[in-house]
XYZ file of C-alpha atoms in Angstrom:
710
model
C -0.021 0.013 0.035
C 1.445 3.341 -1.118
C 1.581 5.813 1.809
C 3.785 8.466 0.160
C 0.955 10.980 0.088
C 0.670 10.893 3.897
C 2.541 12.782 6.474
C 4.388 11.336 9.383
C 1.484 11.426 11.807
C -1.050 10.095 9.311
C 1.224 7.169 8.457
C 1.539 6.311 12.203
C -2.283 6.323 12.576
C -2.681 4.090 9.512
C -0.026 1.482 10.459
C -0.456 1.341 14.255
C -3.044 -1.391 14.424
C -2.879 -3.077 17.824
C -4.167 -1.751 21.215
C -5.971 1.336 22.347
C -5.104 4.219 20.080
C -6.424 7.766 20.319
C -5.980 10.087 17.211
C -6.569 13.699 18.008
C -7.331 15.013 14.520
C -7.612 18.872 14.144
C -10.016 20.407 11.625
C -8.962 19.870 7.974
C -6.139 17.437 8.861
C -7.316 14.676 6.641
C -9.103 12.580 9.303
C -11.500 10.742 6.875
C -8.695 9.894 4.350
C -6.544 8.624 7.178
C -9.406 6.485 8.738
C -10.358 5.130 5.414
C -6.786 4.180 4.562
C -6.388 2.498 7.908
C -9.400 0.249 7.141
C -7.838 -0.599 3.740
C -4.517 -1.199 5.467
C -6.077 -3.743 7.861
C -7.876 -5.610 4.879
C -5.231 -5.379 2.158
C -1.986 -5.358 4.050
C -2.824 -7.408 7.007
C -5.483 -9.707 5.583
C -8.094 -9.017 8.192
C -11.499 -10.049 7.018
C -13.969 -7.108 6.446
C -16.534 -9.025 8.473
C -14.312 -8.770 11.558
C -13.781 -4.983 11.408
C -16.427 -2.569 12.828
C -16.024 0.962 11.640
C -18.709 3.221 13.134
C -19.366 6.936 12.440
C -22.340 9.229 13.222
C -24.274 9.767 10.038
C -25.307 7.521 7.193
C -23.805 10.236 4.765
C -20.469 9.793 6.444
C -20.670 5.938 6.354
C -21.631 6.060 2.708
C -18.832 8.377 1.772
C -16.284 5.999 3.495
C -17.752 3.077 1.677
C -17.459 4.942 -1.617
C -13.873 5.843 -0.973
C -12.909 2.228 0.001
C -14.631 1.039 -3.123
C -12.775 3.509 -5.408
C -9.500 2.541 -3.837
C -9.906 -1.206 -3.516
C -12.922 -2.368 -5.376
C -14.333 -3.841 -2.085
C -18.101 -3.892 -1.961
C -20.729 -4.932 0.663
C -19.125 -3.529 3.750
C -21.736 -4.376 6.382
C -19.808 -3.073 9.292
C -18.926 0.317 8.022
C -21.932 1.951 9.389
C -23.428 4.231 12.106
C -23.911 2.989 15.693
C -27.673 2.648 15.100
C -27.199 0.633 11.856
C -24.802 -1.740 13.709
C -27.443 -2.256 16.514
C -30.209 -3.016 13.932
C -27.884 -5.662 12.481
C -27.149 -6.931 15.990
C -30.732 -7.098 16.998
C -31.860 -8.827 13.884
C -29.719 -11.731 15.105
C -30.114 -11.563 18.759
C -33.672 -9.945 19.487
C -35.115 -13.371 19.978
C -33.662 -13.213 23.587
C -36.464 -10.643 24.341
C -39.007 -12.728 22.511
C -39.315 -10.117 19.798
C -39.649 -11.211 16.170
C -36.801 -10.738 13.807
C -38.847 -8.304 11.716
C -39.454 -5.862 14.587
C -40.457 -2.330 13.543
C -38.433 0.861 14.003
C -40.227 4.059 14.358
C -39.012 7.590 13.661
C -39.865 10.916 15.495
C -42.980 11.487 13.352
C -44.302 7.905 14.252
C -43.457 8.588 17.827
C -45.618 11.754 17.845
C -48.482 9.852 16.257
C -48.341 7.344 19.134
C -48.281 10.119 21.672
C -51.070 11.990 20.013
C -53.318 8.880 20.404
C -52.187 8.588 24.107
C -53.167 12.216 24.655
C -56.551 11.850 23.091
C -57.437 8.575 24.781
C -56.462 9.810 28.163
C -57.853 13.336 27.631
C -54.417 15.030 28.277
C -53.964 18.546 27.142
C -51.049 21.084 26.580
C -51.824 22.535 29.927
C -50.600 19.366 31.533
C -47.612 18.713 29.299
C -46.272 18.779 25.731
C -44.980 16.356 23.233
C -41.436 17.826 23.566
C -41.556 17.382 27.413
C -42.765 13.821 27.003
C -40.158 12.932 24.363
C -37.414 14.362 26.573
C -38.749 12.365 29.511
C -38.815 9.134 27.429
C -35.285 9.588 26.284
C -34.191 10.475 29.877
C -35.939 7.316 31.323
C -34.420 5.150 28.640
C -30.948 6.077 29.642
C -31.451 3.252 32.231
C -32.022 -0.242 31.133
C -34.821 -0.868 33.759
C -37.557 -0.145 31.366
C -36.341 -3.064 29.121
C -36.613 -5.523 31.974
C -39.901 -4.038 33.339
C -41.789 -3.531 30.046
C -40.233 -5.013 27.013
C -39.588 -8.354 28.493
C -42.239 -8.728 31.292
C -45.599 -7.390 30.195
C -46.853 -5.244 33.010
C -50.383 -4.049 33.445
C -50.995 -0.375 34.034
C -53.107 -0.970 37.120
C -49.973 -2.334 38.886
C -48.404 1.107 38.888
C -48.896 4.107 41.012
C -48.072 7.095 38.725
C -46.316 10.056 40.562
C -46.632 12.356 37.527
C -48.510 12.665 34.251
C -45.123 12.088 32.381
C -44.643 8.856 34.256
C -48.161 7.771 33.170
C -47.625 8.559 29.559
C -44.185 6.806 29.606
C -45.605 3.553 30.871
C -48.479 3.569 28.312
C -45.922 4.405 25.518
C -43.537 1.488 26.363
C -46.511 -0.916 26.711
C -47.659 0.002 23.276
C -44.145 -0.692 22.004
C -44.204 -4.194 23.506
C -47.695 -4.930 22.165
C -46.622 -3.888 18.654
C -42.927 -5.053 18.832
C -41.643 -1.594 18.186
C -38.250 0.004 18.913
C -37.414 3.783 18.709
C -33.975 5.121 17.907
C -33.072 5.320 21.664
C -34.043 1.629 22.120
C -31.640 0.442 19.460
C -28.479 1.099 21.457
C -29.991 0.530 24.923
C -31.553 -2.898 24.086
C -28.215 -3.972 22.440
C -26.410 -2.895 25.555
C -28.879 -4.738 27.586
C -28.357 -8.003 25.778
C -24.689 -7.709 25.728
C -24.605 -7.147 29.477
C -27.092 -9.766 30.272
C -26.229 -12.719 27.996
C -22.577 -13.806 28.355
C -22.668 -16.148 25.389
C -23.920 -13.471 23.101
C -21.402 -10.989 24.482
C -18.541 -13.447 23.910
C -19.693 -14.197 20.444
C -19.653 -10.515 19.314
C -16.476 -9.509 21.256
C -14.564 -12.309 19.505
C -16.126 -11.371 16.126
C -15.150 -7.663 16.318
C -11.318 -7.950 16.025
C -10.683 -4.304 15.185
C -13.099 -1.473 16.161
C -12.719 2.074 14.806
C -14.894 5.052 16.015
C -15.001 8.267 13.965
C -16.028 11.611 15.566
C -15.455 10.135 18.967
C -15.760 13.589 20.575
C -19.474 13.339 19.795
C -20.140 9.933 21.465
C -22.702 9.843 24.266
C -22.438 7.488 27.341
C -24.337 4.628 25.735
C -22.115 4.724 22.525
C -19.085 4.934 24.599
C -20.189 1.808 26.674
C -20.951 -0.062 23.419
C -17.601 0.639 21.903
C -15.751 -0.426 25.186
C -17.877 -3.671 25.472
C -17.363 -4.698 21.938
C -13.622 -4.104 21.992
C -12.952 -5.589 25.414
C -11.758 -9.037 24.275
C -9.308 -8.175 21.525
C -8.660 -4.632 23.045
C -8.083 -3.078 19.564
C -10.025 0.184 19.796
C -9.029 3.036 17.486
C -10.788 6.381 18.157
C -10.354 9.530 16.174
C -11.822 12.963 16.948
C -11.216 16.534 18.019
C -12.143 17.756 21.438
C -12.054 21.376 19.963
C -15.081 20.312 17.890
C -17.305 18.898 20.643
C -20.476 20.863 20.014
C -23.341 18.416 20.643
C -23.666 18.161 24.499
C -27.356 18.809 24.018
C -27.501 15.423 22.224
C -25.556 13.835 24.953
C -21.972 14.162 23.875
C -19.426 14.392 26.588
C -16.088 15.987 26.013
C -14.595 13.889 28.912
C -15.125 10.701 26.806
C -12.202 11.684 24.479
C -10.119 13.744 26.993
C -10.040 10.942 29.486
C -9.825 8.044 27.115
C -6.167 7.271 28.005
C -7.225 6.892 31.666
C -10.114 4.468 31.033
C -8.284 2.498 28.236
C -4.773 1.960 29.134
C -2.086 1.585 27.889
C -3.042 4.276 25.190
C -0.962 5.258 22.116
C -1.705 8.924 21.263
C -1.330 10.361 17.801
C -1.930 13.921 16.924
C -2.878 15.294 13.496
C -2.053 19.108 13.308
C -1.372 19.842 9.644
C -4.371 21.503 8.108
C -4.885 20.919 4.285
C -8.097 23.082 4.058
C -7.651 26.703 5.252
C -5.187 29.644 4.693
C -2.621 30.548 7.226
C -4.664 33.643 8.135
C -7.850 31.663 8.882
C -5.884 29.004 10.871
C -4.337 31.871 12.909
C -7.823 33.214 13.720
C -9.052 29.720 14.688
C -5.885 28.945 16.845
C -6.193 32.383 18.591
C -9.800 31.758 19.533
C -9.710 28.248 20.811
C -6.561 28.860 23.027
C -9.056 30.768 25.401
C -10.664 27.365 26.290
C -9.141 25.484 29.205
C -10.678 22.159 28.701
C -8.987 20.819 25.718
C -5.916 18.906 24.539
C -3.471 21.679 23.531
C -2.446 21.871 19.873
C -1.821 24.404 17.248
C -2.991 23.698 13.722
C -0.459 24.531 11.019
C -0.769 25.060 7.312
C 1.234 26.137 4.368
C -1.683 27.641 2.422
C -1.569 31.471 2.045
C -4.323 33.741 0.935
C -3.596 37.468 1.399
C -6.367 39.462 3.262
C -8.388 36.342 3.679
C -10.139 37.486 6.947
C -12.207 40.467 7.098
C -14.464 41.933 9.779
C -17.306 44.603 9.699
C -19.458 46.281 12.333
C -22.758 47.400 10.804
C -25.680 49.526 11.911
C -28.414 46.989 11.988
C -29.658 43.686 10.690
C -30.602 44.955 7.312
C -27.508 46.934 6.781
C -25.402 43.842 7.837
C -27.316 41.754 5.273
C -26.746 44.392 2.559
C -22.952 44.330 3.410
C -22.912 40.589 2.954
C -24.634 40.815 -0.467
C -22.078 43.403 -1.527
C -19.235 41.109 -0.641
C -20.801 38.251 -2.461
C -21.147 40.396 -5.589
C -17.598 41.408 -5.369
C -16.380 37.823 -4.879
C -18.304 36.765 -8.001
C -17.146 39.671 -10.141
C -13.570 40.169 -9.045
C -12.339 37.030 -7.437
C -14.154 34.547 -9.865
C -15.746 32.802 -6.886
C -19.013 30.790 -7.807
C -22.162 30.969 -5.779
C -21.757 27.291 -4.700
C -18.498 28.162 -3.160
C -20.101 30.570 -0.635
C -21.739 29.571 2.733
C -23.402 31.995 5.196
C -23.376 30.587 8.622
C -25.430 31.704 11.690
C -25.772 30.513 15.267
C -29.590 30.768 15.236
C -32.224 30.380 12.479
C -33.699 33.713 13.736
C -30.927 35.326 11.758
C -31.871 33.583 8.556
C -34.772 35.698 7.388
C -32.800 38.991 7.039
C -30.202 37.281 4.842
C -32.911 35.553 2.795
C -34.789 38.768 2.055
C -31.737 40.548 0.772
C -30.610 37.583 -1.421
C -34.013 37.405 -2.973
C -34.254 41.228 -3.802
C -30.770 41.061 -5.314
C -31.727 37.900 -7.349
C -28.877 35.858 -5.711
C -29.840 32.082 -5.762
C -29.513 30.389 -2.486
C -30.426 27.150 -0.666
C -31.147 26.690 3.013
C -29.410 23.509 4.086
C -30.605 21.146 6.810
C -33.469 23.446 7.140
C -36.231 25.188 5.267
C -36.611 28.609 3.813
C -38.533 30.783 6.220
C -41.500 31.280 4.004
C -41.512 27.550 3.120
C -41.686 26.327 6.741
C -44.949 24.359 7.361
C -46.137 26.718 10.110
C -45.462 29.805 8.007
C -47.302 28.369 4.994
C -50.252 27.418 7.293
C -50.259 31.081 8.482
C -50.154 32.393 4.832
C -53.071 30.074 3.920
C -55.140 31.374 6.857
C -54.509 34.944 5.651
C -55.807 33.850 2.274
C -58.858 32.337 3.928
C -59.701 35.723 5.324
C -59.499 37.288 1.900
C -60.156 34.957 -0.940
C -60.995 31.529 0.489
C -59.400 29.692 -2.340
C -59.706 25.953 -2.360
C -56.001 25.218 -2.091
C -55.826 27.268 1.196
C -59.060 25.681 2.410
C -57.510 22.228 2.009
C -54.313 23.351 3.894
C -56.260 24.827 6.908
C -59.390 22.761 7.345
C -57.518 20.062 9.465
C -54.939 22.380 11.017
C -55.526 22.174 13.928
C -57.311 18.677 13.593
C -61.113 18.991 13.057
C -61.990 15.608 12.114
C -62.618 16.338 8.447
C -61.289 13.100 6.987
C -61.370 11.685 3.446
C -65.141 10.683 3.511
C -66.196 14.123 4.689
C -63.853 15.906 2.195
C -65.416 13.826 -0.513
C -68.947 14.942 0.483
C -67.691 18.649 0.458
C -65.998 18.221 -2.926
C -68.980 16.667 -4.550
C -71.310 19.459 -3.295
C -68.731 21.996 -4.577
C -68.695 20.343 -8.067
C -72.465 20.141 -8.197
C -73.188 23.767 -7.158
C -70.104 25.239 -8.738
C -68.975 26.824 -5.605
C -65.802 26.953 -3.480
C -64.993 24.147 -0.939
C -65.462 26.714 1.876
C -68.950 27.625 0.648
C -69.658 23.913 0.118
C -68.679 23.182 3.796
C -70.997 25.922 4.998
C -73.931 24.224 2.963
C -73.135 20.874 4.180
C -73.114 22.043 7.785
C -76.486 23.814 7.257
C -78.108 20.774 5.552
C -76.767 18.404 8.201
C -74.682 16.301 5.699
C -71.845 17.075 7.874
C -72.094 17.420 11.677
C -68.942 18.784 13.274
C -68.672 21.452 15.917
C -64.896 22.113 15.245
C -65.689 22.614 11.424
C -68.706 24.943 12.274
C -66.394 26.987 14.613
C -63.847 27.163 11.768
C -66.410 28.663 9.464
C -67.743 31.055 12.084
C -64.306 32.348 13.063
C -63.158 32.843 9.476
C -66.299 34.768 8.542
C -66.091 36.847 11.585
C -62.561 38.031 11.082
C -62.963 38.426 7.260
C -65.154 41.525 8.087
C -62.592 43.523 9.865
C -62.396 47.213 8.879
C -60.339 49.917 10.632
C -58.224 47.771 13.105
C -54.719 47.076 12.214
C -54.445 43.693 10.437
C -51.570 42.581 12.697
C -53.799 43.034 15.745
C -56.765 41.269 13.939
C -54.534 38.420 12.885
C -53.045 37.903 16.319
C -56.573 37.588 17.808
C -57.680 35.315 14.882
C -54.821 32.853 15.471
C -55.536 32.720 19.225
C -59.228 31.898 18.487
C -58.660 29.512 15.694
C -56.209 27.528 17.856
C -52.991 27.422 15.776
C -50.703 28.494 18.513
C -52.417 26.183 21.086
C -51.633 23.291 18.645
C -47.925 24.124 18.398
C -47.791 24.582 22.228
C -49.221 21.048 22.512
C -46.280 19.785 20.326
C -44.000 21.683 22.517
C -42.093 22.943 19.435
C -40.557 26.220 20.690
C -38.821 26.800 17.218
C -42.148 26.836 15.413
C -43.650 29.028 18.011
C -40.661 31.404 17.582
C -41.306 31.489 13.807
C -44.859 32.334 14.324
C -43.868 35.240 16.596
C -41.284 36.288 13.904
C -44.032 36.239 11.228
C -46.242 38.429 13.452
C -43.284 40.878 13.750
C -43.057 40.858 9.882
C -46.736 41.874 9.588
C -46.174 44.721 11.993
C -43.085 45.722 10.000
C -45.107 45.737 6.856
C -47.623 48.080 8.375
C -44.911 50.443 9.573
C -43.449 50.429 5.936
C -47.003 51.136 4.525
C -47.118 47.802 2.750
C -50.558 46.397 2.424
C -51.272 42.917 3.534
C -52.284 42.000 -0.055
C -49.019 43.250 -1.453
C -47.142 41.325 1.283
C -48.764 37.972 0.415
C -48.139 38.624 -3.327
C -44.421 39.323 -2.668
C -44.163 36.153 -0.685
C -45.791 34.164 -3.501
C -43.093 35.539 -5.855
C -40.497 34.532 -3.290
C -41.801 30.925 -3.551
C -41.711 30.989 -7.292
C -38.065 32.227 -7.228
C -37.141 29.351 -4.908
C -38.610 26.866 -7.281
C -36.963 28.496 -10.296
C -33.472 28.503 -8.689
C -33.726 25.019 -7.169
C -31.534 23.388 -9.601
C -29.094 26.333 -10.032
C -25.718 26.651 -8.340
C -26.443 28.761 -5.312
C -25.184 30.264 -2.045
C -25.710 28.093 0.947
C -27.414 29.228 4.170
C -27.169 27.094 7.365
C -26.562 27.027 11.068
C -23.035 26.287 12.327
C -24.284 23.077 13.690
C -25.396 21.968 10.209
C -22.068 23.140 8.640
C -20.072 20.746 10.843
C -18.080 18.351 8.506
C -18.441 20.710 5.476
C -16.039 23.134 3.878
C -16.379 26.191 1.468
C -13.891 28.395 -0.203
C -15.739 31.467 1.299
C -17.603 31.664 4.503
C -19.609 34.508 6.176
C -20.294 34.320 9.917
C -22.870 36.798 10.839
C -24.658 38.333 13.893
C -21.494 38.024 16.127
C -23.154 39.660 19.031
C -23.463 38.973 22.733
C -26.814 37.159 23.267
C -26.832 35.699 19.693
C -23.379 34.304 19.318
C -22.537 33.337 22.051
C -26.133 32.501 22.808
C -28.025 34.302 25.622
C -28.667 30.740 27.073
C -25.219 30.279 28.205
C -24.814 30.282 31.954
C -21.766 28.328 32.842
C -18.041 28.236 31.988
C -18.502 24.802 30.471
C -21.378 26.004 28.251
C -19.298 29.051 27.134
C -16.435 26.753 26.234
C -18.666 24.713 24.075
C -20.064 27.856 22.441
C -16.540 28.860 21.683
C -16.004 25.433 20.125
C -19.145 26.123 17.980
C -17.292 29.349 16.706
C -14.160 27.428 16.096
C -16.088 24.901 14.002
C -17.632 27.812 11.935
C -14.192 29.432 11.244
C -12.595 26.184 10.205
C -15.126 25.603 7.450
C -13.563 28.362 5.428
C -10.878 27.549 2.947
C -9.812 30.869 1.298
C -12.085 33.764 2.517
C -13.597 34.378 5.902
C -15.905 37.322 6.606
C -17.052 38.093 10.193
C -19.815 40.701 10.980
C -22.113 42.114 13.735
C -24.188 44.986 14.018
C -25.038 47.765 16.675
C -28.781 47.241 16.855
C -30.220 43.843 16.147
C -34.032 43.309 16.153
C -33.327 39.628 17.089
C -33.677 39.120 20.816
C -30.342 39.357 22.456
C -29.278 40.492 26.007
C -26.887 43.153 24.818
C -26.313 44.972 21.661
C -22.558 44.481 21.984
C -19.877 42.760 19.940
C -19.260 39.037 20.523
C -16.563 38.195 23.029
C -15.198 35.801 20.466
C -14.033 38.628 18.434
C -12.082 39.918 21.340
C -10.804 36.337 21.912
C -9.348 36.350 18.426
C -7.927 39.830 18.927
C -7.190 42.828 16.753
C -3.878 41.299 15.361
C -5.922 39.088 13.097
C -8.983 41.165 12.223
C -9.203 44.196 10.010
C -12.113 45.703 8.117
C -12.228 46.477 4.507
C -10.792 49.937 5.000
C -7.750 48.415 6.798
C -8.925 49.481 10.320
C -8.186 47.090 13.080
C -11.014 45.311 14.879
C -10.498 47.267 18.107
C -10.833 50.691 16.398
C -13.938 49.534 14.514
C -15.984 48.477 17.531
C -17.520 50.757 20.119
C -15.388 51.933 22.965
C -17.212 50.327 25.820
C -17.594 46.753 24.396
C -14.048 45.509 25.130
C -14.244 46.591 28.847
C -17.810 44.985 29.085
C -16.709 41.730 27.375
C -13.579 41.274 29.500
C -15.513 41.958 32.488
C -18.233 39.303 31.800
C -16.227 36.660 29.979
C -14.388 35.561 32.971
C -16.278 33.963 35.947
C -15.735 37.260 37.848
C -14.917 35.092 40.904
C -11.425 35.532 42.400
C -9.653 32.268 42.566
C -10.292 31.766 46.257
C -13.971 32.298 45.954
C -14.104 30.175 42.701
C -12.783 27.179 44.662
C -14.945 27.781 47.583
C -18.546 28.451 46.402
C -20.778 25.361 45.979
C -24.509 24.704 45.827
C -25.697 23.943 49.445
C -22.951 26.066 51.041
C -23.762 28.192 54.049
C -22.895 31.986 53.457
C -23.204 35.121 55.406
C -24.163 38.720 54.155
C -23.463 41.759 56.333
C -27.100 42.971 55.959
C -29.154 39.775 55.141
C -27.343 37.574 57.601
C -26.976 33.799 57.315
C -28.222 31.772 54.153
C -27.832 28.927 51.925
C -26.635 28.738 48.244
C -29.321 27.357 46.024
C -27.802 27.853 42.678
C -24.747 29.704 40.991
C -24.595 31.662 37.718
C -20.920 31.783 36.884
C -21.245 34.089 33.868
C -23.151 36.782 35.776
C -21.115 36.212 38.999
C -24.340 35.745 40.999
C -25.771 33.176 43.399
C -29.348 32.568 44.457
C -29.545 32.527 48.307
C -32.231 31.559 50.695
C -31.452 33.630 53.729
C -32.597 32.266 57.140
C -34.599 35.322 58.132
C -36.477 35.848 54.769
C -39.279 33.995 53.164
C -38.220 34.600 49.541
C -34.886 33.996 47.792
C -32.332 36.688 46.769
C -29.874 36.842 43.766
C -26.744 38.164 45.106
C -23.386 39.313 43.768
C -20.936 36.583 44.834
C -18.305 39.201 45.853
C -20.686 40.436 48.528
C -20.940 37.094 50.320
C -18.706 35.634 53.152
C -18.204 31.968 52.993
C -18.793 29.891 56.209
C -16.559 26.712 56.570
């Protein structure tokens, strides 16, 4: 096997085959190429059977790409154990699930199927959104399934509900849900790994069989593994002890999915002896971009220290701009895109615009549309193409023209029991009388052909609000949505993102009124926007996406926008650990860029954020690496008070002695309030919530004002 194209560290990773091996692979250091070549080395050079090598990664896309590379280099096909964790578990369970008395052809449900099951449970047990939401229930199910107790209690032994005393409504729903799983031989995605672990831990003969079978185990993106995936990799490799992991702690950005950075940081302690290899040579980005990335990530304490290096140079490849507001920032981005296309010969498809929150997306979209720049929203949907927004637009049409297409979209959202049979009655009456479907429904309700109170209310509410006169449409529509039940339905789902999009849509209506744009012209503009999307669907286009969606991708030119406190970093950050992860998110964003990197923020964002101040991450990078298009340094460009504010808030604000002392449950004293107990701590704001002995209610106190009692 020819290894001349690999550097020394890559060669070592490929040819070191035995034992526990941890490869710390920095961004753009050829990780996938190295991992793929190691697989080929095991098969072609060492003669290991492909059926005895398990190579797991986190997405089907990554697994398929690896298979494609292996095929192109070797002609090897049918690689059953180059797959995701979940795919491996499906293969495992098809062979071993008989242990649970499940059939081999068990069903696997996705999130949509899960919601359908929960919707039936809610209806049958008369549970409403005032009690809980689908989102809360799903999170509770995932949490409960982190323990294998439910497998023993429900999936193996069929328990009856009457045997349980439910402490909460969530517990009741959980018990009903897992019973229905058992009755229908269903697994959800959480079950796949948990049930696999349960069988491996319970049945020694099955565990021995698979441990001996998996002679070499390789895990890609190890920084993203959760506790269950970590346990699975450890068990499967425990016989041969050949576990090869590759990842980058500086790119651990999925703690909300259960990823734990300590899994890769402490691997050498839990799997000893461990051979460490570090890939530091970046083959993607310019020296200027790498310098920015290194300068930023050095501010994190919880990491394995390394500096990325590169030989790629691109003069003036990092630029920064502070703009006045959201719209001016979007205009600036569009101007830079036009310049890149015209003067730098960059193609649309080479450009990505990244943002921390989808709330930033609409401003960019509107400017791209008005400038006729084709674009595509990746791992997401264009704002006006989102289901909830299209539903709202259809409801607006129902207040004006009541066209059939909008009737069909709205009649069962929220659910009103107008199924296929009733719709057929409505359509036949409409065809016979040559009237609209809405008018046909009215006739069917009057004649008694259809009896439905929800449908009757639907007609009544639409007719009532269709006759508004002098009141602002935004106020009318707000009241209409409340009465028609759209937002209540979304609250039941517990989908905060959709509720936020509805709130943003309402804000757009208010903005239209302030700009003297009629509602009729607004919906016409949106229709034209939809047509443009369809027209440009197959064209080469600019990519819009969140930073999390961009992980694993690369582009010659990257824009990172809305770099403001409260947006990026997010206003939800409350601990040092969270802030370090947020800084890693920024690191991932920067290292997507190959040749050009544009960073921007604005002085007055209409998106919710706690402070209209420049992101602390720009100060982390420093003025040495950031200049605007006029050659001014970053520090001169930003407002004078920002730096002092950022440096004041970015640290814990706790002196070292206090930082080591203060803990939840600790007893403290205040010179005025007296003695109290620490209930919680907010590191970022340097505050603690205290229950003082002589006061009924809690107080949020600056930590510097407290005395600690040993």
